[in-house]
């Protein structure tokens, strides 16, 4: 269920645009605010801009960064391996840095509900550790300086 305050902000954002039909900008705003673009929001944008719904849908399909879902699919889960193998290669430091970068602690979810942070006791890939998984995507031999890039790739 989308918050009415969000619609108010969206409406104000559209009104503040020089080009009120700039659906790419509008969709970027929606992604920043709620992390996905549900059908009801597309319909709202169509109504406020006078654009055809299929035009908006076309823009969503064209840019991979726009994600359309009917419901929030739940947060992406970042899991840092804290098993023996990865710990021996410095995963505790990675976890601490990840907490700083994400602004949350282990087992917490970001305020916008898009990301949560957890740990795992071995992914069975100790030889290529330290390992971090973001949902099903594995990052191996991770070093501290890789963390900002990983988060960026995952759309954090
Ligand atoms: S301890 Fe990390 S993958 Fe095994």
PDB file of C-alpha atoms and ligand atoms in Angstrom:
ATOM      1  CA  UNK A   1       0.000   0.000   0.000  1.00  0.00           C
ATOM      2  CA  UNK A   2       1.534   3.291  -1.071  1.00  0.00           C
ATOM      3  CA  UNK A   3       1.539   6.098   1.429  1.00  0.00           C
ATOM      4  CA  UNK A   4      -0.625   9.093   0.463  1.00  0.00           C
ATOM      5  CA  UNK A   5       2.213  11.403   1.465  1.00  0.00           C
ATOM      6  CA  UNK A   6       4.299   9.819  -1.248  1.00  0.00           C
ATOM      7  CA  UNK A   7       1.689  10.745  -3.880  1.00  0.00           C
ATOM      8  CA  UNK A   8       1.717  14.294  -2.597  1.00  0.00           C
ATOM      9  CA  UNK A   9       5.515  14.462  -2.922  1.00  0.00           C
ATOM     10  CA  UNK A  10       5.326  12.921  -6.371  1.00  0.00           C
ATOM     11  CA  UNK A  11       2.729  15.407  -7.490  1.00  0.00           C
ATOM     12  CA  UNK A  12       4.815  18.304  -6.215  1.00  0.00           C
ATOM     13  CA  UNK A  13       7.864  16.884  -7.925  1.00  0.00           C
ATOM     14  CA  UNK A  14       6.050  16.657 -11.264  1.00  0.00           C
ATOM     15  CA  UNK A  15       4.704  20.182 -10.886  1.00  0.00           C
ATOM     16  CA  UNK A  16       8.210  21.463 -10.188  1.00  0.00           C
ATOM     17  CA  UNK A  17       9.658  20.011 -13.397  1.00  0.00           C
ATOM     18  CA  UNK A  18      10.366  22.272 -16.335  1.00  0.00           C
ATOM     19  CA  UNK A  19       9.356  19.459 -18.649  1.00  0.00           C
ATOM     20  CA  UNK A  20       6.393  17.841 -16.931  1.00  0.00           C
ATOM     21  CA  UNK A  21       6.429  14.974 -19.387  1.00  0.00           C
ATOM     22  CA  UNK A  22       9.974  13.913 -18.523  1.00  0.00           C
ATOM     23  CA  UNK A  23       8.951  10.446 -17.397  1.00  0.00           C
ATOM     24  CA  UNK A  24      12.555   9.263 -16.990  1.00  0.00           C
ATOM     25  CA  UNK A  25      13.148  11.899 -14.315  1.00  0.00           C
ATOM     26  CA  UNK A  26       9.825  11.143 -12.681  1.00  0.00           C
ATOM     27  CA  UNK A  27      10.568   7.420 -12.580  1.00  0.00           C
ATOM     28  CA  UNK A  28      13.996   8.109 -11.082  1.00  0.00           C
ATOM     29  CA  UNK A  29      12.271  10.069  -8.357  1.00  0.00           C
ATOM     30  CA  UNK A  30       9.894   7.159  -7.688  1.00  0.00           C
ATOM     31  CA  UNK A  31      12.778   4.677  -7.527  1.00  0.00           C
ATOM     32  CA  UNK A  32      14.605   6.873  -5.056  1.00  0.00           C
ATOM     33  CA  UNK A  33      11.547   7.183  -2.874  1.00  0.00           C
ATOM     34  CA  UNK A  34      10.095   3.674  -2.848  1.00  0.00           C
ATOM     35  CA  UNK A  35      12.511   1.488  -4.809  1.00  0.00           C
ATOM     36  CA  UNK A  36      10.059   0.117  -7.371  1.00  0.00           C
ATOM     37  CA  UNK A  37       7.342   1.310  -9.717  1.00  0.00           C
ATOM     38  CA  UNK A  38       3.980  -0.296  -9.082  1.00  0.00           C
ATOM     39  CA  UNK A  39       1.122  -0.113 -11.594  1.00  0.00           C
ATOM     40  CA  UNK A  40      -0.889   2.287  -9.471  1.00  0.00           C
ATOM     41  CA  UNK A  41       2.011   4.754  -9.466  1.00  0.00           C
ATOM     42  CA  UNK A  42       2.327   4.432 -13.240  1.00  0.00           C
ATOM     43  CA  UNK A  43      -1.361   5.243 -13.554  1.00  0.00           C
ATOM     44  CA  UNK A  44      -0.910   8.258 -11.287  1.00  0.00           C
ATOM     45  CA  UNK A  45       1.999   9.534 -13.398  1.00  0.00           C
ATOM     46  CA  UNK A  46      -0.047   9.046 -16.571  1.00  0.00           C
ATOM     47  CA  UNK A  47      -2.894  11.056 -15.084  1.00  0.00           C
ATOM     48  CA  UNK A  48      -0.681  13.902 -13.882  1.00  0.00           C
ATOM     49  CA  UNK A  49       1.461  14.176 -16.999  1.00  0.00           C
ATOM     50  CA  UNK A  50      -1.042  13.313 -19.713  1.00  0.00           C
ATOM     51  CA  UNK A  51       1.352  10.664 -20.999  1.00  0.00           C
ATOM     52  CA  UNK A  52      -0.034   7.364 -22.244  1.00  0.00           C
ATOM     53  CA  UNK A  53       0.432   4.498 -19.760  1.00  0.00           C
ATOM     54  CA  UNK A  54       2.216   2.496 -22.466  1.00  0.00           C
ATOM     55  CA  UNK A  55       4.745   5.315 -22.890  1.00  0.00           C
ATOM     56  CA  UNK A  56       5.618   5.098 -19.202  1.00  0.00           C
ATOM     57  CA  UNK A  57       5.740   1.313 -19.377  1.00  0.00           C
ATOM     58  CA  UNK A  58       8.061   1.622 -22.404  1.00  0.00           C
ATOM     59  CA  UNK A  59      10.468   3.801 -20.428  1.00  0.00           C
ATOM     60  CA  UNK A  60      10.446   1.330 -17.517  1.00  0.00           C
ATOM     61  CA  UNK A  61      11.235  -1.546 -19.894  1.00  0.00           C
ATOM     62  CA  UNK A  62      13.949   0.409 -21.670  1.00  0.00           C
ATOM     63  CA  UNK A  63      16.060   1.226 -18.615  1.00  0.00           C
ATOM     64  CA  UNK A  64      17.191  -1.754 -16.542  1.00  0.00           C
ATOM     65  CA  UNK A  65      17.453   0.450 -13.462  1.00  0.00           C
ATOM     66  CA  UNK A  66      13.700   0.848 -13.331  1.00  0.00           C
ATOM     67  CA  UNK A  67      12.026  -1.992 -11.610  1.00  0.00           C
ATOM     68  CA  UNK A  68       8.356  -2.642 -11.955  1.00  0.00           C
ATOM     69  CA  UNK A  69       6.610  -4.783  -9.384  1.00  0.00           C
ATOM     70  CA  UNK A  70       3.096  -4.900  -8.109  1.00  0.00           C
ATOM     71  CA  UNK A  71       4.249  -5.308  -4.566  1.00  0.00           C
ATOM     72  CA  UNK A  72       7.440  -4.576  -2.764  1.00  0.00           C
ATOM     73  CA  UNK A  73       9.421  -7.768  -3.069  1.00  0.00           C
ATOM     74  CA  UNK A  74      11.181  -7.361   0.250  1.00  0.00           C
ATOM     75  CA  UNK A  75      14.672  -6.168   0.918  1.00  0.00           C
ATOM     76  CA  UNK A  76      17.770  -7.400  -0.847  1.00  0.00           C
ATOM     77  CA  UNK A  77      19.747  -9.340   1.704  1.00  0.00           C
ATOM     78  CA  UNK A  78      23.464  -8.681   2.026  1.00  0.00           C
ATOM     79  CA  UNK A  79      25.124 -11.604   3.768  1.00  0.00           C
ATOM     80  CA  UNK A  80      28.690 -11.506   4.959  1.00  0.00           C
ATOM     81  CA  UNK A  81      30.241 -14.877   5.674  1.00  0.00           C
ATOM     82  CA  UNK A  82      31.471 -15.201   9.236  1.00  0.00           C
ATOM     83  CA  UNK A  83      32.466 -18.869   9.007  1.00  0.00           C
ATOM     84  CA  UNK A  84      35.936 -19.973  10.050  1.00  0.00           C
ATOM     85  CA  UNK A  85      37.449 -19.817   6.580  1.00  0.00           C
ATOM     86  CA  UNK A  86      36.265 -16.301   5.807  1.00  0.00           C
ATOM     87  CA  UNK A  87      36.914 -15.047   9.350  1.00  0.00           C
ATOM     88  CA  UNK A  88      40.507 -16.124   8.941  1.00  0.00           C
ATOM     89  CA  UNK A  89      40.645 -13.865   5.915  1.00  0.00           C
ATOM     90  CA  UNK A  90      39.266 -10.813   7.638  1.00  0.00           C
ATOM     91  CA  UNK A  91      35.503 -11.024   7.199  1.00  0.00           C
ATOM     92  CA  UNK A  92      34.856  -9.446  10.612  1.00  0.00           C
ATOM     93  CA  UNK A  93      36.388  -6.249   9.305  1.00  0.00           C
ATOM     94  CA  UNK A  94      34.260  -6.469   6.175  1.00  0.00           C
ATOM     95  CA  UNK A  95      31.142  -6.864   8.263  1.00  0.00           C
ATOM     96  CA  UNK A  96      31.975  -3.854  10.377  1.00  0.00           C
ATOM     97  CA  UNK A  97      32.650  -1.722   7.313  1.00  0.00           C
ATOM     98  CA  UNK A  98      29.460  -2.958   5.674  1.00  0.00           C
ATOM     99  CA  UNK A  99      27.494  -1.837   8.730  1.00  0.00           C
ATOM    100  CA  UNK A 100      29.051   1.605   8.438  1.00  0.00           C
ATOM    101  CA  UNK A 101      28.393   1.878   4.712  1.00  0.00           C
ATOM    102  CA  UNK A 102      24.793   0.677   4.959  1.00  0.00           C
ATOM    103  CA  UNK A 103      24.088   2.668   8.113  1.00  0.00           C
ATOM    104  CA  UNK A 104      22.566  -0.350   9.869  1.00  0.00           C
ATOM    105  CA  UNK A 105      23.697  -3.205  12.059  1.00  0.00           C
ATOM    106  CA  UNK A 106      23.473  -6.939  11.473  1.00  0.00           C
ATOM    107  CA  UNK A 107      19.881  -8.202  11.275  1.00  0.00           C
ATOM    108  CA  UNK A 108      18.572  -4.755  10.549  1.00  0.00           C
ATOM    109  CA  UNK A 109      16.874  -3.352   7.443  1.00  0.00           C
ATOM    110  CA  UNK A 110      17.438   0.075   5.973  1.00  0.00           C
ATOM    111  CA  UNK A 111      14.750   2.635   6.653  1.00  0.00           C
ATOM    112  CA  UNK A 112      13.470   2.511   3.081  1.00  0.00           C
ATOM    113  CA  UNK A 113      13.056  -1.257   3.400  1.00  0.00           C
ATOM    114  CA  UNK A 114      15.251  -2.027   0.401  1.00  0.00           C
ATOM    115  CA  UNK A 115      18.277  -3.690   2.004  1.00  0.00           C
ATOM    116  CA  UNK A 116      19.028  -5.755   5.039  1.00  0.00           C
ATOM    117  CA  UNK A 117      22.286  -7.016   6.430  1.00  0.00           C
ATOM    118  CA  UNK A 118      22.938 -10.488   7.765  1.00  0.00           C
ATOM    119  CA  UNK A 119      25.632 -13.070   8.234  1.00  0.00           C
ATOM    120  CA  UNK A 120      26.161 -16.658   7.173  1.00  0.00           C
ATOM    121  CA  UNK A 121      28.265 -19.420   8.711  1.00  0.00           C
ATOM    122  CA  UNK A 122      29.939 -20.612   5.500  1.00  0.00           C
ATOM    123  CA  UNK A 123      28.704 -20.666   1.923  1.00  0.00           C
ATOM    124  CA  UNK A 124      30.825 -23.718   1.110  1.00  0.00           C
ATOM    125  CA  UNK A 125      33.185 -21.524  -0.867  1.00  0.00           C
ATOM    126  CA  UNK A 126      35.897 -20.987   1.709  1.00  0.00           C
ATOM    127  CA  UNK A 127      38.705 -21.333  -0.836  1.00  0.00           C
ATOM    128  CA  UNK A 128      37.609 -18.161  -2.608  1.00  0.00           C
ATOM    129  CA  UNK A 129      36.642 -16.195   0.512  1.00  0.00           C
ATOM    130  CA  UNK A 130      36.012 -13.894   2.090  1.00  0.00           C
ATOM    131  CA  UNK A 131      32.572 -14.212   0.561  1.00  0.00           C
ATOM    132  CA  UNK A 132      29.635 -11.880   0.494  1.00  0.00           C
ATOM    133  CA  UNK A 133      26.299 -12.682  -1.105  1.00  0.00           C
ATOM    134  CA  UNK A 134      23.618 -10.238  -2.083  1.00  0.00           C
ATOM    135  CA  UNK A 135      20.605 -12.470  -2.579  1.00  0.00           C
ATOM    136  CA  UNK A 136      21.956 -15.024  -5.085  1.00  0.00           C
ATOM    137  CA  UNK A 137      24.895 -13.010  -6.357  1.00  0.00           C
ATOM    138  CA  UNK A 138      28.207 -14.027  -4.857  1.00  0.00           C
ATOM    139  CA  UNK A 139      31.219 -11.762  -4.408  1.00  0.00           C
ATOM    140  CA  UNK A 140      34.449 -13.581  -3.694  1.00  0.00           C
ATOM    141  CA  UNK A 141      37.884 -12.685  -2.359  1.00  0.00           C
ATOM    142  CA  UNK A 142      36.289  -9.472  -1.191  1.00  0.00           C
ATOM    143  CA  UNK A 143      38.468  -6.720   0.164  1.00  0.00           C
ATOM    144  CA  UNK A 144      37.361  -3.731   2.145  1.00  0.00           C
ATOM    145  CA  UNK A 145      37.791  -1.349  -0.761  1.00  0.00           C
ATOM    146  CA  UNK A 146      35.426  -3.498  -2.887  1.00  0.00           C
ATOM    147  CA  UNK A 147      32.456  -2.847  -0.626  1.00  0.00           C
ATOM    148  CA  UNK A 148      31.297   0.525  -2.020  1.00  0.00           C
ATOM    149  CA  UNK A 149      31.403  -0.921  -5.549  1.00  0.00           C
ATOM    150  CA  UNK A 150      29.400  -3.986  -4.510  1.00  0.00           C
ATOM    151  CA  UNK A 151      26.730  -1.810  -2.945  1.00  0.00           C
ATOM    152  CA  UNK A 152      26.645   0.414  -5.983  1.00  0.00           C
ATOM    153  CA  UNK A 153      26.262  -2.572  -8.314  1.00  0.00           C
ATOM    154  CA  UNK A 154      23.382  -3.769  -6.205  1.00  0.00           C
ATOM    155  CA  UNK A 155      21.658  -0.407  -6.456  1.00  0.00           C
ATOM    156  CA  UNK A 156      22.111   0.589  -2.846  1.00  0.00           C
TER     157      UNK A 156
HETATM  158  S1  LIG B   1      33.734 -19.893   5.782  1.00  0.00           S
HETATM  159 FE1  LIG B   1      33.054 -18.473   4.318  1.00  0.00          FE
HETATM  160  S2  LIG B   1      32.547 -19.710   2.682  1.00  0.00           S
HETATM  161 FE2  LIG B   1      33.200 -21.108   4.140  1.00  0.00          FE
END
